[in-house]
Coordinates of N, CA and C in Angstrom, one line a residue:
X1 N 74.3 36.4 122.5 CA 74.7 36.9 123.8 C 73.7 37.9 124.3
X2 N 73.4 37.7 125.6 CA 72.4 38.6 126.3 C 73.0 39.9 126.5
X3 N 72.2 41.0 126.4 CA 72.6 42.3 126.7 C 72.4 42.6 128.2
X4 N 71.5 41.9 128.8 CA 71.3 42.0 130.3 C 71.7 40.7 131.0
X5 N 72.2 40.8 132.2 CA 72.6 39.6 132.9 C 71.4 38.7 133.2
X6 N 71.7 37.4 133.3 CA 70.7 36.4 133.6 C 71.0 35.8 135.0
X7 N 70.1 36.1 135.9 CA 70.3 35.7 137.3 C 69.9 34.2 137.5
X8 N 70.4 33.6 138.5 CA 70.1 32.2 138.8 C 69.4 32.3 140.2
X9 N 68.8 31.1 140.6 CA 68.2 31.1 141.9 C 69.3 31.4 143.0
X10 N 70.5 31.1 142.8 CA 71.6 31.4 143.7 C 72.0 32.9 143.7
X11 N 72.0 33.5 142.5 CA 72.5 34.9 142.4 C 71.4 35.9 142.5
X12 N 70.1 35.5 142.5 CA 69.0 36.5 142.6 C 68.8 37.0 144.0
X13 N 68.2 38.1 144.1 CA 67.9 38.6 145.5 C 67.0 37.6 146.2
X14 N 67.3 37.4 147.5 CA 66.6 36.4 148.3 C 65.0 36.5 148.2
X15 N 64.5 37.8 148.1 CA 63.1 38.0 148.1 C 62.4 37.4 146.9
X16 N 63.1 37.2 145.8 CA 62.4 36.6 144.6 C 62.8 35.2 144.3
X17 N 63.7 34.6 145.1 CA 64.1 33.2 144.8 C 62.9 32.3 144.8
X18 N 61.9 32.4 145.6 CA 60.7 31.5 145.5 C 60.1 31.6 144.1
X19 N 60.1 32.8 143.5 CA 59.5 32.8 142.1 C 60.3 32.1 141.1
X20 N 61.6 32.2 141.3 CA 62.5 31.5 140.4 C 62.4 30.0 140.6
X21 N 62.3 29.5 141.8 CA 62.1 28.1 142.1 C 60.8 27.6 141.6
X22 N 59.8 28.4 141.7 CA 58.4 28.0 141.2 C 58.5 27.8 139.6
X23 N 59.2 28.8 139.0 CA 59.3 28.7 137.5 C 60.1 27.5 137.1
X24 N 61.2 27.2 137.8 CA 62.1 26.1 137.5 C 61.3 24.8 137.7
X25 N 60.5 24.7 138.8 CA 59.7 23.5 139.1 C 58.7 23.3 138.0
X26 N 58.0 24.3 137.5 CA 57.0 24.2 136.5 C 57.5 23.8 135.2
X27 N 58.7 24.3 134.8 CA 59.3 24.1 133.5 C 60.3 22.9 133.4
X28 N 60.8 22.6 134.6 CA 61.9 21.6 134.6 C 63.3 22.2 134.4
X29 N 63.3 23.5 134.1 CA 64.6 24.2 134.0 C 64.2 25.7 134.3
X30 N 65.2 26.5 134.6 CA 64.9 27.9 134.8 C 65.0 28.6 133.4
X31 N 63.9 29.1 132.8 CA 64.1 29.8 131.6 C 65.0 31.1 131.7
X32 N 65.8 31.3 130.8 CA 66.7 32.4 130.8 C 65.9 33.7 130.9
X33 N 64.7 33.7 130.3 CA 63.9 34.9 130.4 C 63.5 35.3 131.9
X34 N 63.2 34.2 132.7 CA 62.8 34.5 134.1 C 64.1 35.0 134.8
X35 N 65.2 34.4 134.5 CA 66.5 34.8 135.2 C 66.8 36.2 134.8
X36 N 66.5 36.6 133.6 CA 66.8 38.0 133.1 C 65.8 38.9 133.8
X37 N 64.6 38.6 133.8 CA 63.5 39.4 134.4 C 63.7 39.6 135.9
X38 N 64.4 38.6 136.6 CA 64.6 38.7 138.0 C 65.4 39.9 138.5
X39 N 66.1 40.6 137.5 CA 66.8 41.9 137.9 C 65.8 42.9 138.3
X40 N 64.6 42.8 137.9 CA 63.5 43.8 138.2 C 62.4 43.0 138.9
X41 N 62.5 42.9 140.2 CA 61.6 42.0 141.0 C 60.1 42.3 140.7
X42 N 59.8 43.6 140.6 CA 58.4 44.0 140.3 C 57.9 43.5 138.9
X43 N 58.8 43.5 137.9 CA 58.5 43.0 136.6 C 58.3 41.5 136.6
X44 N 59.2 40.8 137.4 CA 59.1 39.3 137.5 C 57.8 39.0 138.2
X45 N 57.5 39.7 139.3 CA 56.2 39.4 140.0 C 55.0 39.7 139.1
X46 N 55.1 40.7 138.4 CA 54.0 41.1 137.4 C 53.8 40.0 136.4
X47 N 54.9 39.5 135.8 CA 54.8 38.5 134.8 C 54.2 37.2 135.4
X48 N 54.7 36.8 136.6 CA 54.2 35.6 137.2 C 52.7 35.7 137.6
X49 N 52.3 36.8 138.1 CA 50.9 37.0 138.5 C 50.0 37.1 137.3
X50 N 50.4 37.8 136.3 CA 49.5 37.9 135.1 C 49.5 36.6 134.4
X51 N 50.6 35.8 134.4 CA 50.6 34.5 133.8 C 49.6 33.6 134.5
X52 N 49.6 33.6 135.8 CA 48.6 32.8 136.5 C 47.2 33.2 136.2
X53 N 46.9 34.5 136.1 CA 45.6 35.0 135.8 C 45.2 34.6 134.4
X54 N 46.2 34.7 133.4 CA 45.9 34.3 132.1 C 45.5 32.8 132.0
X55 N 46.1 32.0 132.8 CA 45.7 30.5 132.8 C 44.3 30.3 133.3
X56 N 43.7 31.2 133.9 CA 42.4 31.0 134.5 C 41.3 31.6 133.6
X57 N 41.6 32.1 132.4 CA 40.6 32.6 131.5 C 39.8 31.5 130.9
X58 N 38.7 31.9 130.2 CA 37.8 30.9 129.6 C 38.4 30.4 128.3
X59 N 39.5 31.0 127.8 CA 40.1 30.5 126.6 C 40.8 29.2 127.0
X60 N 40.7 28.2 126.1 CA 41.4 26.9 126.4 C 42.9 27.0 126.2
X61 N 43.7 26.1 126.7 CA 45.1 26.2 126.6 C 45.6 26.4 125.2
X62 N 45.0 25.8 124.2 CA 45.5 26.0 122.8 C 45.2 27.4 122.3
X63 N 44.0 27.9 122.7 CA 43.6 29.3 122.3 C 44.6 30.3 123.0
X64 N 44.9 30.0 124.2 CA 45.8 30.9 124.9 C 47.2 30.9 124.2
X65 N 47.6 29.7 123.7 CA 48.9 29.6 123.0 C 48.9 30.3 121.7
X66 N 47.7 30.3 121.0 CA 47.6 31.0 119.8 C 47.8 32.5 120.0
X67 N 47.3 33.1 121.1 CA 47.5 34.5 121.4 C 48.9 34.7 121.7
X68 N 49.6 33.8 122.4 CA 51.0 34.0 122.8 C 51.9 34.0 121.5
X69 N 51.6 33.0 120.7 CA 52.4 32.9 119.5 C 52.2 34.0 118.5
X70 N 50.9 34.5 118.4 CA 50.7 35.6 117.5 C 51.4 36.8 118.0
X71 N 51.4 37.1 119.3 CA 52.1 38.2 119.9 C 53.6 38.1 119.7
X72 N 54.1 36.9 120.0 CA 55.6 36.6 119.8 C 56.0 36.8 118.4
X73 N 55.3 36.3 117.4 CA 55.7 36.5 116.0 C 55.5 37.9 115.6
X74 N 54.5 38.6 116.0 CA 54.2 40.0 115.6 C 55.3 40.9 116.2
X75 N 55.7 40.6 117.4 CA 56.7 41.5 118.1 C 58.1 41.0 117.8
X76 N 58.3 39.9 117.1 CA 59.6 39.4 116.7 C 60.4 38.9 117.9
X77 N 59.7 38.3 118.8 CA 60.4 37.7 120.0 C 60.8 36.3 119.8
X78 N 62.1 36.1 119.4 CA 62.6 34.7 119.2 C 62.5 33.8 120.4
X79 N 62.7 34.4 121.6 CA 62.6 33.6 122.8 C 61.2 33.1 123.0
X80 N 60.3 34.0 123.0 CA 58.9 33.6 123.3 C 58.3 32.6 122.3
X81 N 58.6 32.8 121.0 CA 58.1 31.9 120.0 C 58.7 30.5 120.3
X82 N 60.0 30.4 120.6 CA 60.6 29.1 120.9 C 60.0 28.5 122.1
X83 N 59.7 29.3 123.2 CA 59.2 28.8 124.4 C 57.7 28.4 124.3
X84 N 57.0 29.1 123.5 CA 55.5 28.8 123.3 C 55.3 27.7 122.3
X85 N 56.2 27.3 121.5 CA 56.0 26.3 120.5 C 55.8 24.9 121.2
X86 N 56.7 24.5 122.1 CA 56.4 23.2 122.8 C 55.1 23.3 123.6
X87 N 54.8 24.4 124.2 CA 53.6 24.6 125.0 C 52.4 24.4 124.1
X88 N 52.4 25.0 122.9 CA 51.3 24.9 122.0 C 51.1 23.4 121.6
X89 N 52.1 22.8 121.3 CA 52.1 21.4 120.9 C 51.7 20.4 122.0
X90 N 52.2 20.7 123.2 CA 52.0 19.9 124.4 C 50.6 20.2 125.1
X91 N 50.7 21.0 126.1 CA 49.5 21.3 126.9 C 48.4 22.0 126.0
X92 N 48.8 22.7 125.0 CA 47.8 23.4 124.1 C 47.1 22.4 123.1
X93 N 47.8 21.3 122.9 CA 47.2 20.2 122.0 C 46.9 20.8 120.6
X94 N 47.7 21.7 120.1 CA 47.4 22.2 118.8 C 48.0 21.3 117.8
X95 N 47.4 21.2 116.6 CA 47.9 20.5 115.5 C 49.2 21.1 115.1
X96 N 50.2 20.3 114.8 CA 51.5 20.8 114.3 C 51.4 21.7 113.1
X97 N 50.4 21.5 112.3 CA 50.3 22.3 111.1 C 49.8 23.7 111.5
X98 N 49.0 23.8 112.5 CA 48.6 25.1 113.0 C 49.8 25.9 113.6
X99 N 50.6 25.2 114.4 CA 51.7 25.8 115.1 C 52.7 26.3 114.0
X100 N 53.0 25.4 113.0 CA 53.9 25.8 111.9 C 53.4 27.0 111.2
X101 N 52.1 27.0 110.9 CA 51.5 28.2 110.2 C 51.7 29.5 111.0
X102 N 51.5 29.4 112.3 CA 51.7 30.6 113.1 C 53.1 31.0 113.1
X103 N 54.0 30.1 113.2 CA 55.5 30.4 113.2 C 55.9 31.1 111.9
X104 N 55.2 30.6 110.8 CA 55.6 31.1 109.5 C 54.8 32.4 109.1
X105 N 53.9 32.8 109.9 CA 53.0 34.0 109.6 C 52.0 33.7 108.5
X106 N 51.6 32.4 108.4 CA 50.6 32.1 107.4 C 49.2 31.9 107.9
X107 N 48.3 31.8 107.0 CA 46.9 31.5 107.4 C 46.8 30.1 108.1
X108 N 46.1 30.1 109.2 CA 46.0 28.8 110.0 C 45.0 27.9 109.3
X109 N 45.3 26.6 109.3 CA 44.4 25.6 108.6 C 43.1 25.3 109.4
X110 N 42.9 26.0 110.5 CA 41.7 25.9 111.3 C 41.0 27.2 111.4
X111 N 39.8 27.3 110.8 CA 39.1 28.6 110.6 C 38.8 29.3 112.0
X112 N 38.4 28.5 113.0 CA 38.1 29.2 114.3 C 39.4 29.8 114.9
X113 N 40.5 29.0 114.8 CA 41.8 29.6 115.4 C 42.3 30.7 114.5
X114 N 42.1 30.6 113.2 CA 42.5 31.7 112.3 C 41.7 33.0 112.7
X115 N 40.5 32.9 113.0 CA 39.7 34.1 113.5 C 40.3 34.7 114.7
X116 N 40.7 33.8 115.7 CA 41.3 34.2 116.9 C 42.7 34.9 116.6
X117 N 43.5 34.3 115.8 CA 44.8 34.8 115.4 C 44.6 36.2 114.7
X118 N 43.7 36.3 113.8 CA 43.5 37.5 113.1 C 43.1 38.6 114.1
X119 N 42.2 38.3 115.0 CA 41.7 39.2 116.0 C 42.9 39.7 116.9
X120 N 43.7 38.8 117.3 CA 44.9 39.1 118.2 C 45.8 40.0 117.4
X121 N 46.1 39.8 116.2 CA 46.9 40.6 115.4 C 46.3 42.0 115.2
X122 N 45.0 42.1 115.1 CA 44.3 43.4 114.9 C 44.4 44.1 116.2
X123 N 44.2 43.5 117.4 CA 44.3 44.1 118.7 C 45.7 44.8 118.8
X124 N 46.8 44.0 118.4 CA 48.1 44.6 118.5 C 48.3 45.7 117.6
X125 N 47.9 45.6 116.3 CA 48.1 46.6 115.3 C 47.3 47.9 115.6
X126 N 46.1 47.8 116.2 CA 45.3 48.9 116.4 C 45.3 49.4 117.8
X127 N 46.2 48.8 118.7 CA 46.2 49.1 120.1 C 44.8 48.9 120.7
X128 N 44.1 47.9 120.2 CA 42.8 47.6 120.8 C 41.6 48.2 120.1
X129 N 41.9 49.2 119.2 CA 40.8 49.8 118.5 C 40.4 49.1 117.2
X130 N 40.1 47.8 117.4 CA 39.8 46.9 116.2 C 38.6 47.4 115.5
X131 N 38.6 47.2 114.2 CA 37.4 47.5 113.4 C 36.2 46.6 113.8
X132 N 35.0 47.1 113.7 CA 33.8 46.4 114.1 C 33.8 45.0 113.4
X133 N 34.2 45.0 112.2 CA 34.2 43.7 111.4 C 35.1 42.6 112.0
X134 N 36.2 43.0 112.6 CA 37.1 42.1 113.3 C 36.5 41.5 114.5
X135 N 35.8 42.3 115.3 CA 35.1 41.8 116.5 C 34.0 40.9 116.1
X136 N 33.3 41.3 115.1 CA 32.2 40.5 114.6 C 32.7 39.1 114.1
X137 N 33.8 39.1 113.4 CA 34.4 37.9 112.9 C 34.8 37.0 114.1
X138 N 35.3 37.5 115.1 CA 35.6 36.8 116.3 C 34.4 36.1 116.9
X139 N 33.4 37.0 117.1 CA 32.1 36.4 117.6 C 31.5 35.4 116.7
X140 N 31.6 35.6 115.4 CA 31.0 34.6 114.4 C 31.8 33.3 114.5
X141 N 33.0 33.3 115.0 CA 33.8 32.1 115.1 C 33.5 31.4 116.4
X142 N 32.6 31.9 117.2 CA 32.2 31.3 118.5 C 32.8 31.8 119.7
X143 N 33.5 32.9 119.6 CA 34.2 33.5 120.8 C 33.2 34.6 121.4
X144 N 33.3 34.7 122.7 CA 32.5 35.7 123.4 C 33.2 37.0 123.6
X145 N 32.4 38.0 124.1 CA 33.0 39.3 124.4 C 34.0 39.2 125.5
X146 N 33.7 38.3 126.5 CA 34.6 38.0 127.6 C 35.9 37.5 127.0
X147 N 35.9 36.6 126.0 CA 37.1 36.1 125.4 C 37.8 37.1 124.6
X148 N 37.1 38.1 124.0 CA 37.8 39.2 123.3 C 38.7 40.0 124.3
X149 N 38.1 40.2 125.5 CA 38.9 40.9 126.5 C 40.0 40.0 127.1
X150 N 39.8 38.7 127.1 CA 40.9 37.8 127.6 C 42.0 37.7 126.6
X151 N 41.7 38.0 125.3 CA 42.8 38.1 124.3 C 43.7 39.3 124.6
X152 N 43.0 40.4 125.0 CA 43.8 41.6 125.4 C 44.7 41.3 126.7
X153 N 44.1 40.5 127.6 CA 44.9 40.1 128.8 C 46.1 39.3 128.3
X154 N 45.9 38.3 127.4 CA 47.0 37.5 126.9 C 48.1 38.3 126.2
X155 N 47.6 39.3 125.5 CA 48.6 40.2 124.8 C 49.3 41.0 125.8
X156 N 48.7 41.5 126.8 CA 49.4 42.3 127.8 C 50.5 41.4 128.5
X157 N 50.2 40.2 128.8 CA 51.3 39.3 129.3 C 52.4 39.1 128.3
X158 N 52.0 38.8 127.0 CA 53.0 38.6 126.0 C 53.9 39.9 125.7
X159 N 53.2 41.0 125.8 CA 54.0 42.3 125.6 C 55.1 42.5 126.6
X160 N 54.8 42.2 127.8 CA 55.9 42.3 128.8 C 57.0 41.4 128.5
X161 N 56.7 40.2 128.2 CA 57.7 39.1 127.9 C 58.4 39.5 126.6
X162 N 57.7 39.7 125.5 CA 58.3 40.0 124.2 C 59.2 41.2 124.3
X163 N 58.8 42.3 124.8 CA 59.6 43.5 124.9 C 60.8 43.3 125.7
X164 N 60.7 42.7 126.9 CA 61.8 42.4 127.8 C 62.8 41.5 127.1
X165 N 62.4 40.5 126.4 CA 63.3 39.6 125.7 C 64.0 40.3 124.5
X166 N 63.2 41.1 123.8 CA 63.8 41.9 122.7 C 64.9 42.9 123.2
X167 N 64.6 43.5 124.4 CA 65.6 44.4 125.0 C 66.8 43.7 125.4
X168 N 66.6 42.5 126.0 CA 67.8 41.8 126.6 C 68.5 40.9 125.6
X169 N 67.9 40.7 124.5 CA 68.5 39.7 123.6 C 68.7 38.3 124.3
X170 N 67.7 37.9 125.0 CA 67.8 36.7 125.8 C 68.1 35.5 125.0
X171 N 69.2 34.8 125.3 CA 69.5 33.6 124.5 C 68.6 32.4 124.9
X172 N 68.4 31.5 124.0 CA 67.5 30.3 124.3 C 68.2 29.4 125.3
X173 N 67.5 28.8 126.1 CA 68.0 27.7 127.0 C 68.2 26.5 126.0
X174 N 69.1 25.6 126.4 CA 69.4 24.4 125.5 C 68.1 23.7 125.3
X175 N 67.2 23.6 126.3 CA 65.9 22.9 126.1 C 65.0 23.5 125.1
X176 N 65.2 24.8 124.7 CA 64.4 25.4 123.7 C 65.0 25.5 122.4
X177 N 66.3 25.2 122.2 CA 67.0 25.3 121.0 C 66.3 24.5 119.8
X178 N 65.7 23.3 120.1 CA 65.0 22.7 119.0 C 63.8 23.5 118.4
X179 N 63.4 24.5 119.1 CA 62.2 25.3 118.7 C 62.6 26.7 118.2
X180 N 63.9 26.9 118.0 CA 64.4 28.2 117.6 C 63.6 28.8 116.4
X181 N 63.5 30.1 116.5 CA 62.6 30.8 115.5 C 63.3 32.0 115.1
X182 N 63.2 32.3 113.8 CA 63.6 33.6 113.2 C 62.4 34.2 112.5
X183 N 62.3 35.5 112.5 CA 61.2 36.2 111.8 C 61.3 35.8 110.3
X184 N 60.2 35.3 109.7 CA 60.3 35.0 108.2 C 60.6 36.3 107.4
X185 N 61.4 36.1 106.3 CA 61.7 37.2 105.4 C 60.4 37.7 104.9
X186 N 60.4 39.0 104.7 CA 59.1 39.7 104.2 C 58.9 39.5 102.8

């Protein structure tokens, strides 16, 4: 059960209804997260704007989904992990074994993506003050300094979403239930 109300296109303030309609059109349903975030129009607008900017980075869709799944699993956001799983498998075109490893907190079976995931985890853990060796490992895997900063952008997007969902206890939409996730036992 959600701790914060989930608005619909009909119950949301008139000024943000176009954002809800845009999200519903893009997803085929209105994610409960978007309906929850609609209570704070500036937060919803920030999420939608940064999401659009994140899609324009030089990271490919699969790499962007790695960052989102790393952030979601690190921050324990059950909603975000469920929502990004079909995105990673679909538009991200990630191997199911890579997605399952991310969801389980395991080493990825793709060395380049593992370097990206490790770097993203380090950015989160160190608040960006990653050790030189982590940045060098990312570069050695073929990522640029621009892409290192784009990882930070992706994490900023994920942090808004992860923290808001954790605060709200946002329930999964029925469309996301097949991708339900719980943090693995330590």
